[in-house]
Coordinates of C-alpha atoms in Angstrom, one line a residue:
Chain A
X1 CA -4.9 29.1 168.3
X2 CA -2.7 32.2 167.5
X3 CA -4.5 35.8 167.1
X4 CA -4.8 36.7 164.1
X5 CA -4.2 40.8 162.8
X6 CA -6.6 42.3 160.0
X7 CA -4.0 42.0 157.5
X8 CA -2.8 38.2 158.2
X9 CA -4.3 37.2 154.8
X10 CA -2.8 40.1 152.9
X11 CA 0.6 39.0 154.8
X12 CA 0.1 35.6 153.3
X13 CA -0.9 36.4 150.0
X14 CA 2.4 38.9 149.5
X15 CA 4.1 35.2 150.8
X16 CA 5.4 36.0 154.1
X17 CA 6.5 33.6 156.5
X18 CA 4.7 33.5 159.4
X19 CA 5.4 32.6 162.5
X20 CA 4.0 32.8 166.3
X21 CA 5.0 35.9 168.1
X22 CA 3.5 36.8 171.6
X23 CA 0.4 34.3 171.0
X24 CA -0.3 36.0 167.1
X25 CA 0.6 34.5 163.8
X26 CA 2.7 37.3 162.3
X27 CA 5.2 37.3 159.0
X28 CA 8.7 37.2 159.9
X29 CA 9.8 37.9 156.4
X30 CA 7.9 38.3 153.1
X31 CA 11.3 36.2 151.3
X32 CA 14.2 38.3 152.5
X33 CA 14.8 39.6 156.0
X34 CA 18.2 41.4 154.8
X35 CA 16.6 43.2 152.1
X36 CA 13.3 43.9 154.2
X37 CA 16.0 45.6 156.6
X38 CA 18.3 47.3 153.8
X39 CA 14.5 48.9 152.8
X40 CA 13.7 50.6 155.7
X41 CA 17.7 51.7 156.0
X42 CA 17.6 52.8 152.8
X43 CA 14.1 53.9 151.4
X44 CA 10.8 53.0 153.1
X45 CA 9.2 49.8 155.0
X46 CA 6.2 49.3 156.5
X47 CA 5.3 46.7 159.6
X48 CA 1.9 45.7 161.0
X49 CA 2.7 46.0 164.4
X50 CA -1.6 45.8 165.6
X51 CA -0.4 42.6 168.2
X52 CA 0.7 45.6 170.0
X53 CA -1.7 46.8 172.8
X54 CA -3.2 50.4 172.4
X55 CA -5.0 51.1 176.1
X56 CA -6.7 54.7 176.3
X57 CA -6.4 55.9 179.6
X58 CA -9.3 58.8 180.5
X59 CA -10.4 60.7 183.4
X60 CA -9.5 63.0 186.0
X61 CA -7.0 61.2 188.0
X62 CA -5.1 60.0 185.0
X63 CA -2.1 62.1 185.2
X64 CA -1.5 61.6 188.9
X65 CA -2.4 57.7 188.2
X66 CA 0.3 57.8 185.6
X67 CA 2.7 59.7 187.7
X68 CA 2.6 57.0 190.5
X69 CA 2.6 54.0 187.7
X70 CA 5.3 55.0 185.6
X71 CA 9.2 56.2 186.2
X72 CA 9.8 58.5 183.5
X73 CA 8.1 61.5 184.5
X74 CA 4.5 62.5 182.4
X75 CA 5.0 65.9 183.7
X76 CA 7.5 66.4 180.8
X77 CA 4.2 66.3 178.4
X78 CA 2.6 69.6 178.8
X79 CA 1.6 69.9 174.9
X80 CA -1.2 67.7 173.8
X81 CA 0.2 64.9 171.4
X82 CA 3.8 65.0 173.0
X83 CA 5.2 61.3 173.5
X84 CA 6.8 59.8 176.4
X85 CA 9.1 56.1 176.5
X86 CA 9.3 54.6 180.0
X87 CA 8.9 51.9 181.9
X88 CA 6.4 50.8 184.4
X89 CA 7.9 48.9 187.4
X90 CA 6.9 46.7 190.2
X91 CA 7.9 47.8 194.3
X92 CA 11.1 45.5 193.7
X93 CA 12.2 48.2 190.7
X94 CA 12.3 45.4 188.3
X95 CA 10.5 46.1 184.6
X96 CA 7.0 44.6 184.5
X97 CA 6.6 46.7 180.7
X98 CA 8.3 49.2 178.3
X99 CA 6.0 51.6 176.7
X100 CA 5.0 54.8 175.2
X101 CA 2.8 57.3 176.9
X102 CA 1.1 59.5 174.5
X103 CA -0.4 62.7 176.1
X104 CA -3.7 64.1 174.4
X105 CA -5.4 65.9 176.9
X106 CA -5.3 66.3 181.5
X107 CA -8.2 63.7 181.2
X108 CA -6.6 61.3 178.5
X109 CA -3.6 59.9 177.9
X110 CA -3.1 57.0 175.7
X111 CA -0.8 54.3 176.0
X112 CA 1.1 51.4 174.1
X113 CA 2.2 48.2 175.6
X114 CA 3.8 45.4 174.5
X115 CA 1.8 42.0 172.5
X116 CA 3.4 39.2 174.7
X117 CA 2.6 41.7 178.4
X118 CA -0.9 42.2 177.4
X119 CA -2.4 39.7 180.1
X120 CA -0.3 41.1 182.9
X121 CA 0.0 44.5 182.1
X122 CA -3.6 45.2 182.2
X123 CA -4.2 43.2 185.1
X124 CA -1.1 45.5 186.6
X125 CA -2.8 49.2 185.5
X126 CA -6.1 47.9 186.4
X127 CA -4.9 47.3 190.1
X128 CA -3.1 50.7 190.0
X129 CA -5.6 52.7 188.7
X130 CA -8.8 51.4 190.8
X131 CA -7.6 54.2 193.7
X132 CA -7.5 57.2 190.6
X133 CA -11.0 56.7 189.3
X134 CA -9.2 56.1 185.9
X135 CA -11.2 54.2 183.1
X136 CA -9.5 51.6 181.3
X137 CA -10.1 51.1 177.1
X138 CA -8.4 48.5 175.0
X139 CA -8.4 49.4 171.8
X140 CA -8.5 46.4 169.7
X141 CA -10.5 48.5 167.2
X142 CA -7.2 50.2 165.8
X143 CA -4.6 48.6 163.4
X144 CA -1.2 49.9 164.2
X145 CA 0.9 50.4 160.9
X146 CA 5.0 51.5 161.6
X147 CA 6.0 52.8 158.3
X148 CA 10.0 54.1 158.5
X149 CA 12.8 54.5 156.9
X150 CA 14.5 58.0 154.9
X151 CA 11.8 58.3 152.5
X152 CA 8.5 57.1 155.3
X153 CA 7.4 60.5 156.0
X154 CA 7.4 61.6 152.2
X155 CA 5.3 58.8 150.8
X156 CA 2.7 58.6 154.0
X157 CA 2.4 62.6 153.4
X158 CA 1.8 62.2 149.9
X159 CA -1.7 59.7 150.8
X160 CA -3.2 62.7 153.3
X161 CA -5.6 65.3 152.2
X162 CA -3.8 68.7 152.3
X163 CA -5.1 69.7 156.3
X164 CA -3.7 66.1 157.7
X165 CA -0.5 66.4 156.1
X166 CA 0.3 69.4 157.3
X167 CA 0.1 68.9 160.3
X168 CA 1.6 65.2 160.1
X169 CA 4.7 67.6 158.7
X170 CA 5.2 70.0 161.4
X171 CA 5.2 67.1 163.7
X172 CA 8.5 67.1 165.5
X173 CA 10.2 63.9 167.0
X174 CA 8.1 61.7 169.6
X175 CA 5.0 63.6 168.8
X176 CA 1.3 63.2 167.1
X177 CA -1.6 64.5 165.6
X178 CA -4.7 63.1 164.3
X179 CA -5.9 63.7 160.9
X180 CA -8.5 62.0 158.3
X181 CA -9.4 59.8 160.7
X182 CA -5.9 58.7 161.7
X183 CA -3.4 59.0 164.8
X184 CA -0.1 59.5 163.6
X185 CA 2.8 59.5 166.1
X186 CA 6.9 60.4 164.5
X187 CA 7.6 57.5 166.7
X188 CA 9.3 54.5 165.9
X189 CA 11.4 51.0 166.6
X190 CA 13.8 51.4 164.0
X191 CA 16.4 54.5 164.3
X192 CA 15.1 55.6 161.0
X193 CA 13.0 58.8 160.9
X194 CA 9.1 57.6 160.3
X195 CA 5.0 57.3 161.6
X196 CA 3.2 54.6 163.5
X197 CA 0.2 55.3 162.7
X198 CA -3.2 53.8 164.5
X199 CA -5.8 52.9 161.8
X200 CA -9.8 52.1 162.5
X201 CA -9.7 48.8 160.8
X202 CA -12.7 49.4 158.7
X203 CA -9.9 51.2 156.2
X204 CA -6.7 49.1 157.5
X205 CA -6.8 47.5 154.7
X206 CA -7.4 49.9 151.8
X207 CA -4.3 52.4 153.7
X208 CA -1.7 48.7 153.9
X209 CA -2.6 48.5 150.1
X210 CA -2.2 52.7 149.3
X211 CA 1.2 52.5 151.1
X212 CA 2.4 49.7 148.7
X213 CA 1.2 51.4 145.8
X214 CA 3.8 54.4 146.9
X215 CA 6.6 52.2 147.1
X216 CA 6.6 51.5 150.6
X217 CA 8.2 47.6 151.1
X218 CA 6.6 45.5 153.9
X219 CA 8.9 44.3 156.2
X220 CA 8.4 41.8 158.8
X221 CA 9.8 40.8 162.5
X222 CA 12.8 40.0 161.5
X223 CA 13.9 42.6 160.1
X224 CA 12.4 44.7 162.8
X225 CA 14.3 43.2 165.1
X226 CA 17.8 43.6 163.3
X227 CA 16.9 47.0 162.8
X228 CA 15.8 48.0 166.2
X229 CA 18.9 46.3 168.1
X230 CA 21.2 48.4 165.6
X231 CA 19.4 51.9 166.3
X232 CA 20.2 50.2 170.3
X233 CA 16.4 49.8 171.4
X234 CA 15.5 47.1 173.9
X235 CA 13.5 43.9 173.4
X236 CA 10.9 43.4 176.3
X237 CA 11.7 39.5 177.8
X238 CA 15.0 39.7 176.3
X239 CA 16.6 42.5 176.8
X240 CA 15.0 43.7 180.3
X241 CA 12.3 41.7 182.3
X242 CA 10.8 41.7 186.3
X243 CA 14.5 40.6 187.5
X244 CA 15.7 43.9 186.1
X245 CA 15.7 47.3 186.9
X246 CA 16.1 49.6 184.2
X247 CA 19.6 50.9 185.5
X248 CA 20.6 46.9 184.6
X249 CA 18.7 47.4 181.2
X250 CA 20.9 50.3 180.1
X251 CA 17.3 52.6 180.8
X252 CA 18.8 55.4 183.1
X253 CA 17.7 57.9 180.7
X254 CA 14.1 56.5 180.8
X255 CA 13.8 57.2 184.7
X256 CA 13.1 60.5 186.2
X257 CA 13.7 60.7 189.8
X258 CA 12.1 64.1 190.1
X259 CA 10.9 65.8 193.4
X260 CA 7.9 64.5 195.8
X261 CA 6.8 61.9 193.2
X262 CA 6.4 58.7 194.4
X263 CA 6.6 55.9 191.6
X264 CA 6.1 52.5 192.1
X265 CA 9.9 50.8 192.4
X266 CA 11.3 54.6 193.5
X267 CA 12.7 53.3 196.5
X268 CA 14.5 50.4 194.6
X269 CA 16.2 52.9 192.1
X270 CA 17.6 55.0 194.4
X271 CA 19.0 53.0 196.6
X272 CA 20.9 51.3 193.6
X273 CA 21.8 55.1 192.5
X274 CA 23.9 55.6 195.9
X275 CA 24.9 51.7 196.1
X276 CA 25.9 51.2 192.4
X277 CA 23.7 49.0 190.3
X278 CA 25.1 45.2 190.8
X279 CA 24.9 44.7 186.9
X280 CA 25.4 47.1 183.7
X281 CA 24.1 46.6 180.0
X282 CA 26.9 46.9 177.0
X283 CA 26.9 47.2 173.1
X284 CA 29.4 44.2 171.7
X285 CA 30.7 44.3 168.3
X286 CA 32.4 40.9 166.8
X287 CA 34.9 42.2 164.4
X288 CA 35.6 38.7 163.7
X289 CA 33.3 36.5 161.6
X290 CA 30.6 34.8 163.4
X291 CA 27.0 36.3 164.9
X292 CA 26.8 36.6 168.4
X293 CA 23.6 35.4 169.8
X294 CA 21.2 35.6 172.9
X295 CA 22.6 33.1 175.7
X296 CA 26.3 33.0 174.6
X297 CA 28.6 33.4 177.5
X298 CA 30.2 36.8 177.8
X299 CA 34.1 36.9 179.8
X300 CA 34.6 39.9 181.5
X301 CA 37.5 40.9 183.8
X302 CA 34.8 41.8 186.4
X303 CA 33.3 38.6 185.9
X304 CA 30.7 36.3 183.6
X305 CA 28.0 38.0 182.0
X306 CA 25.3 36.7 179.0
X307 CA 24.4 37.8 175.8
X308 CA 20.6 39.2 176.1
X309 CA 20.3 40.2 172.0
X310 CA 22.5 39.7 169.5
X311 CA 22.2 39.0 165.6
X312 CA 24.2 40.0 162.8
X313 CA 23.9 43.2 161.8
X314 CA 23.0 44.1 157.8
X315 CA 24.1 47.5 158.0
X316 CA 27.9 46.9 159.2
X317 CA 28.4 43.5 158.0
X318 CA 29.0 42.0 161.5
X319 CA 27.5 40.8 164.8
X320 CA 26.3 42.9 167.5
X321 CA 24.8 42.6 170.5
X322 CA 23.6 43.4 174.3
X323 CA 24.8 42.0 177.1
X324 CA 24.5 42.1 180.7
X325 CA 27.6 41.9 182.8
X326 CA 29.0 42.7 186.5
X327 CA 29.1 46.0 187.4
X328 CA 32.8 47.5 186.8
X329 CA 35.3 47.9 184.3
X330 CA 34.9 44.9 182.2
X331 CA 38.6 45.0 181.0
X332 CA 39.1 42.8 177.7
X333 CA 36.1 40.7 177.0
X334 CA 35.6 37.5 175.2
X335 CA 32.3 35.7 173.9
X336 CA 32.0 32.1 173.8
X337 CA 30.9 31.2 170.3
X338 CA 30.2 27.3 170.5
X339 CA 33.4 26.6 172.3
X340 CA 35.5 29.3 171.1
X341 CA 36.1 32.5 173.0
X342 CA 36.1 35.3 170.5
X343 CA 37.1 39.3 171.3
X344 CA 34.3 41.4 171.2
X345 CA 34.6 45.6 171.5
X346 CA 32.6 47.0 174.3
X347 CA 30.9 50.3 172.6
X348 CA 29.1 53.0 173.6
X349 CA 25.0 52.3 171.4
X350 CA 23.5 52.9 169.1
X351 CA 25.3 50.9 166.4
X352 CA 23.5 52.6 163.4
X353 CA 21.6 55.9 163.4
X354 CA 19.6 57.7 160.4
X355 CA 21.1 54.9 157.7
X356 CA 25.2 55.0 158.7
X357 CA 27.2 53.4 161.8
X358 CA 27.5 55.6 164.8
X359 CA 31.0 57.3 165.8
X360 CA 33.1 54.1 167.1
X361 CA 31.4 51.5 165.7
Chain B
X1 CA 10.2 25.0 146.8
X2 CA 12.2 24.5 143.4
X3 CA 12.8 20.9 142.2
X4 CA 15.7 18.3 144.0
X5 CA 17.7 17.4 141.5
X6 CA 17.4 13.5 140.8
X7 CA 21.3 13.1 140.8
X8 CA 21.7 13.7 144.9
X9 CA 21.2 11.8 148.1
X10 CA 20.1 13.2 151.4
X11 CA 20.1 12.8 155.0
X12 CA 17.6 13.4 157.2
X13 CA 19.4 16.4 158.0
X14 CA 19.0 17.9 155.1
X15 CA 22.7 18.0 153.7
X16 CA 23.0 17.2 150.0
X17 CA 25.3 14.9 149.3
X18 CA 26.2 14.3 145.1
X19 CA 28.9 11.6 143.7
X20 CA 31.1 13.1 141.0
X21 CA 32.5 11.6 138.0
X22 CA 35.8 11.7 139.6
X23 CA 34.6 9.6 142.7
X24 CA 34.4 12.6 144.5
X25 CA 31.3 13.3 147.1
X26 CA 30.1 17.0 146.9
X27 CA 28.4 18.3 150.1
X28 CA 25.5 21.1 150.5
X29 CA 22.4 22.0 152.3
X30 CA 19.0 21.3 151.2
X31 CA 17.0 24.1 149.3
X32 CA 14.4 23.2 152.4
X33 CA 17.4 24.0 154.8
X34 CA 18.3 27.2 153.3
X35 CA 14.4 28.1 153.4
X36 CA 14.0 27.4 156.9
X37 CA 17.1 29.1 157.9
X38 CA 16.6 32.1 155.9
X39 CA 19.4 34.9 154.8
X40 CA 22.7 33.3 155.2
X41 CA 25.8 35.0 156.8
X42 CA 28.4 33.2 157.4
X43 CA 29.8 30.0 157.3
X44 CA 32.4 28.2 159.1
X45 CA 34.2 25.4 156.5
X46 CA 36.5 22.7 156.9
X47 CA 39.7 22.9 156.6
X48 CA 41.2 21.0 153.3
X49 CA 42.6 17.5 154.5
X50 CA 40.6 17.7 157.6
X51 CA 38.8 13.7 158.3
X52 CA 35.5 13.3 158.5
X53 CA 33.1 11.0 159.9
X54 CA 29.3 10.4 158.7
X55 CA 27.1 11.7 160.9
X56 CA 29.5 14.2 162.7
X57 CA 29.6 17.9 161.9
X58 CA 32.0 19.4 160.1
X59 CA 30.8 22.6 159.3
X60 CA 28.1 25.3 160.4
X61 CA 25.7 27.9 158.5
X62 CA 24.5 30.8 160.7
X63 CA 21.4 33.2 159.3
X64 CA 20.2 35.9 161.0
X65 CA 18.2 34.0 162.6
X66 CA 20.0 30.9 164.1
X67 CA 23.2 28.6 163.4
X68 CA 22.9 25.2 162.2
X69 CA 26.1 22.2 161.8
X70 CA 26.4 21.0 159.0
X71 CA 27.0 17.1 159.5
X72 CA 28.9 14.6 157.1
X73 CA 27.0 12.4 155.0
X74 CA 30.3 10.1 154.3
X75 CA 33.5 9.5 156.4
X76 CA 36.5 10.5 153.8
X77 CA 39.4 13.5 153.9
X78 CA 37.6 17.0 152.8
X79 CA 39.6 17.7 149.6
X80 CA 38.1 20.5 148.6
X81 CA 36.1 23.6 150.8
X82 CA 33.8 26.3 148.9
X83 CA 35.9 29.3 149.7
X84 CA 33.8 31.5 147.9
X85 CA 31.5 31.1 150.7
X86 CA 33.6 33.5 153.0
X87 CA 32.5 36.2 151.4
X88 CA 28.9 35.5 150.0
X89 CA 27.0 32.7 152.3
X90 CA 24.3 34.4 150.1
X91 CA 25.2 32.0 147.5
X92 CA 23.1 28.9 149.4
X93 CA 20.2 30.9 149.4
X94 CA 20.3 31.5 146.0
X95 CA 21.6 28.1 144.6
X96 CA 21.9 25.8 147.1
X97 CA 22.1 22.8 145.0
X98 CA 25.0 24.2 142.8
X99 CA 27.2 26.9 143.4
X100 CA 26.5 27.1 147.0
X101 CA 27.9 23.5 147.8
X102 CA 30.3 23.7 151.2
X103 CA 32.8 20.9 151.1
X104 CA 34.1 18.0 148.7
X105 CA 35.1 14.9 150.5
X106 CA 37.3 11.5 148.9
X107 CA 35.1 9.2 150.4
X108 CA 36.7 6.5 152.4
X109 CA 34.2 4.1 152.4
X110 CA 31.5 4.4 149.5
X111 CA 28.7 1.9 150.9
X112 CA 27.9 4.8 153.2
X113 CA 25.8 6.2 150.6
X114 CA 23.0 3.2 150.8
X115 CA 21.9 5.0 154.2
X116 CA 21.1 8.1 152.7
X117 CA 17.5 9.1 151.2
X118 CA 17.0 8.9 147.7
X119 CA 15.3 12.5 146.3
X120 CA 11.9 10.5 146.0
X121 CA 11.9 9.5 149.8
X122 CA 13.4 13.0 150.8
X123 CA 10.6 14.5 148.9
X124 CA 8.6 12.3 151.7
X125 CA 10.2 13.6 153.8
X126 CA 9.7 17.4 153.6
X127 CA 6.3 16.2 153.0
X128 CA 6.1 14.2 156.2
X129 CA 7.3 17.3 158.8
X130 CA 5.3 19.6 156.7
X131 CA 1.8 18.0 157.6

């Protein structure tokens, strides 16, 4: 029996298609996932992303528990409300999670983990944290609502009383503030400026239902996924997993290998910094018609690689995708489409920033 | 799910399959199949004078979300192909029992047509894998 979000019968009666993601019965579409994604591109979309996992982290140890259980450093959050991605690993270096550390005070952090993880990450922090005297708080009690897009920060400003909106406005990027009753981060899965904003669910549904009245178009996981691989953010189980560091998952910029701290997988990462990482993540664009699509076979000069994601993408008009390959240069590379080896363009991601295709694209 | 027009024949595969006055066979996707596959963005025809086999594919519709063959309800030479596809898959979503039809074929054997579902036992059908 899936889990169900406070809002799965609004979902259903706006007539979304729903469908099982991570063990909860969420809409994939509400008729049309191009238009869903041309909304948030263009204007403003919302997503009920609650399946996510909101864990509150509180007590004195939690800053030196997070500095041993996560790569990116925490010591880059010194003001409270400042927002952190990384990933925690296991000794091997490989990804158990992706996920955002928020910062709001030196006895509690607050983080996000992913729907499908919940099980194991929680098992995983629990372990870690037993030796910090860290306590440990799901909060199933919150309804996460992502609304994004040009116009998201406008119309979620416009439904605050004058004190919360003004300081939802000065927030700057990967930062947040509470206010009526609400934590609102400028955080988002989307490459569109935007909130994700934590809800009690006693007024979930009454804010979903405000944010349509402004013009704000729900948007479900399809769209959410064409958008994020075009603004070039990773898919957990897809894109990176436990066999992968994040130097394989195109995540160097997520890892901090800072002075005297001694994260779990450190050892892993930098022997793979002197040796050379065995495999490298790319951005592929098809200029040709056709969609490339996770598991297609990816020819490289350097050898055979795989599609991770890949989908057509509603902003340019083609396919893109990830893919992991050998190490090296890659040389010209080819993608088996059902039999057929098509040229695809290695490129530097994102594909699509703030609304337009990126330099190269 | 909008009405199947009484004039066509299915396989369980959900093409359409419709015989034209001229002794022609016109060949689409189900409304159904367009559902479940969602936005359309590209498909990959025939080529004109290409021979086909029923039961075989001959063509494929990819959404965003997955790609699907498109098989042959008759064996016959593809006469005609819906280039107008090319540029707007879009069009099965929005009429996929008219204007977005893929392929014409000159059927070479016409008793092929018996196997296929008539819209009462497609109906059925949908009916069937919905419950």
């Amino acid at each position: 029996m899936s889990k169900t979000t406070i809002l799965n019968a609004t979902h259903r009666a706006l007539g979304a298609k729903m469908v099982d993601f991570g063990g909860w019965d969420m809409p994939l579409n509400y008729g049309s996932q191009i238009e869903e994604h041309h909304a948030v591109r263009r204007d403003a979309g919302m997503f009920d992303v609650s399946h996510m996992t909101v864990v509150d982290l509180r007590g004195d140890g939690v800053r030196p528990f997070l500095r041993r259980l996560v790569a990116n450093s925490v010591d880059k959050l010194k003001v409270s409300g400042k927002a952190l991605y990384t990933c925690m690993l296991n000794a091997e270096g490989g990804v158990i999670d992706d996920l955002i550390v928020y910062y709001l005070g030196e006895d509690f952090f607050r983080i996000v983990v992913n729907a499908a993880t919940r099980d194991k990450d929680l098992a995983w922090i629990a372990a870690q944290a037993a030796a910090f005297g860290v306590s440990i708080s799901e909060r199933r009690d919150l309804v996460m609502i992502a609304v994004q897009g040009p116009q998201a920060r406008t119309r979620v400003l416009a439904l605050l009383s004058p004190a919360a909106a003004a300081a939802a406005a000065a927030l700057g990027k990967f930062a947040a503030c509470e206010g009526d009753g609400l934590f609102i981060a400028r955080t988002g899965y989307t490459g569109e400026d935007g909130f994700e904003i934590m809800v009690p669910e006693t007024v979930a549904l009454t804010f979903w239902n405000r944010l349509r009245e402004a013009g704000v178009t729900p948007a479900g996981l399809g769209a959410r996924d064409t958008l994020r691989l075009e603004a070039g953010m990773n898919l957990y189980g897809q894109d990176m997993d436990e066999t992968v560091t994040p130097y394989e998952a195109g995540l160097a910029w997520t890892v901090a290998l800072d002075a005297g701290r001694d994260f779990t997988g450190r050892a892993v990462l930098e022997a793979q910094r002197t040796a050379g990482a065995p495999q490298q993540m790319v951005g592929l664009v098809l200029d040709d018609k056709g969609v490339l699509r996770h598991g297609q076979k990816v020819l490289t000069a350097s050898g055979a690689g795989e599609i991770l994601s890949g989908t057509f993408s509603p902003t340019l008009g083609k396919a893109i995708a990830f893919a992991r390959i050998p190490a090296g240069d890659p040389g010209a590379v080819r993608v088996d489409i059902r039999g057929r080896e098509l040229p695809v363009r290695v490129v530097k991601y994102p594909f699509v920033r703030d609304g337009r295709a990126c330099p190269g694209i | 799910m909008s009405e199947i027009p009484g004039d066509l024949k299915f396989m369980k595969s959900h093409e359409w399959a419709r015989v034209e006055d001229d002794g022609l066979i016109r060949v689409g996707i189900s409304d159904h199949a367009q559902g479940l596959l969602g936005d359309l963005v590209y498909v990959e025809l025939p080529a004109v004078g290409d021979s086909v086999q029923a039961g075989n594919a001959c063509a494929v519709v990819e959404s965003v979300k997955a790609a699907s063959d498109v098989y042959a309800p008759v064996s016959g030479e593809v006469v005609e192909i819906n280039a107008a596809l090319g540029d707007k898959p879009e069009t099965i979503n929005e009429d996929a029992y008219g204007e977005g039809w893929i392929f014409a074929v000159r059927p070479s054997n016409k008793d092929e047509l018996e196997d296929l579902l008539d819209p009462d036992a497609y109906a059925e059908l949908l009916d069937s894998e919905e419950h």
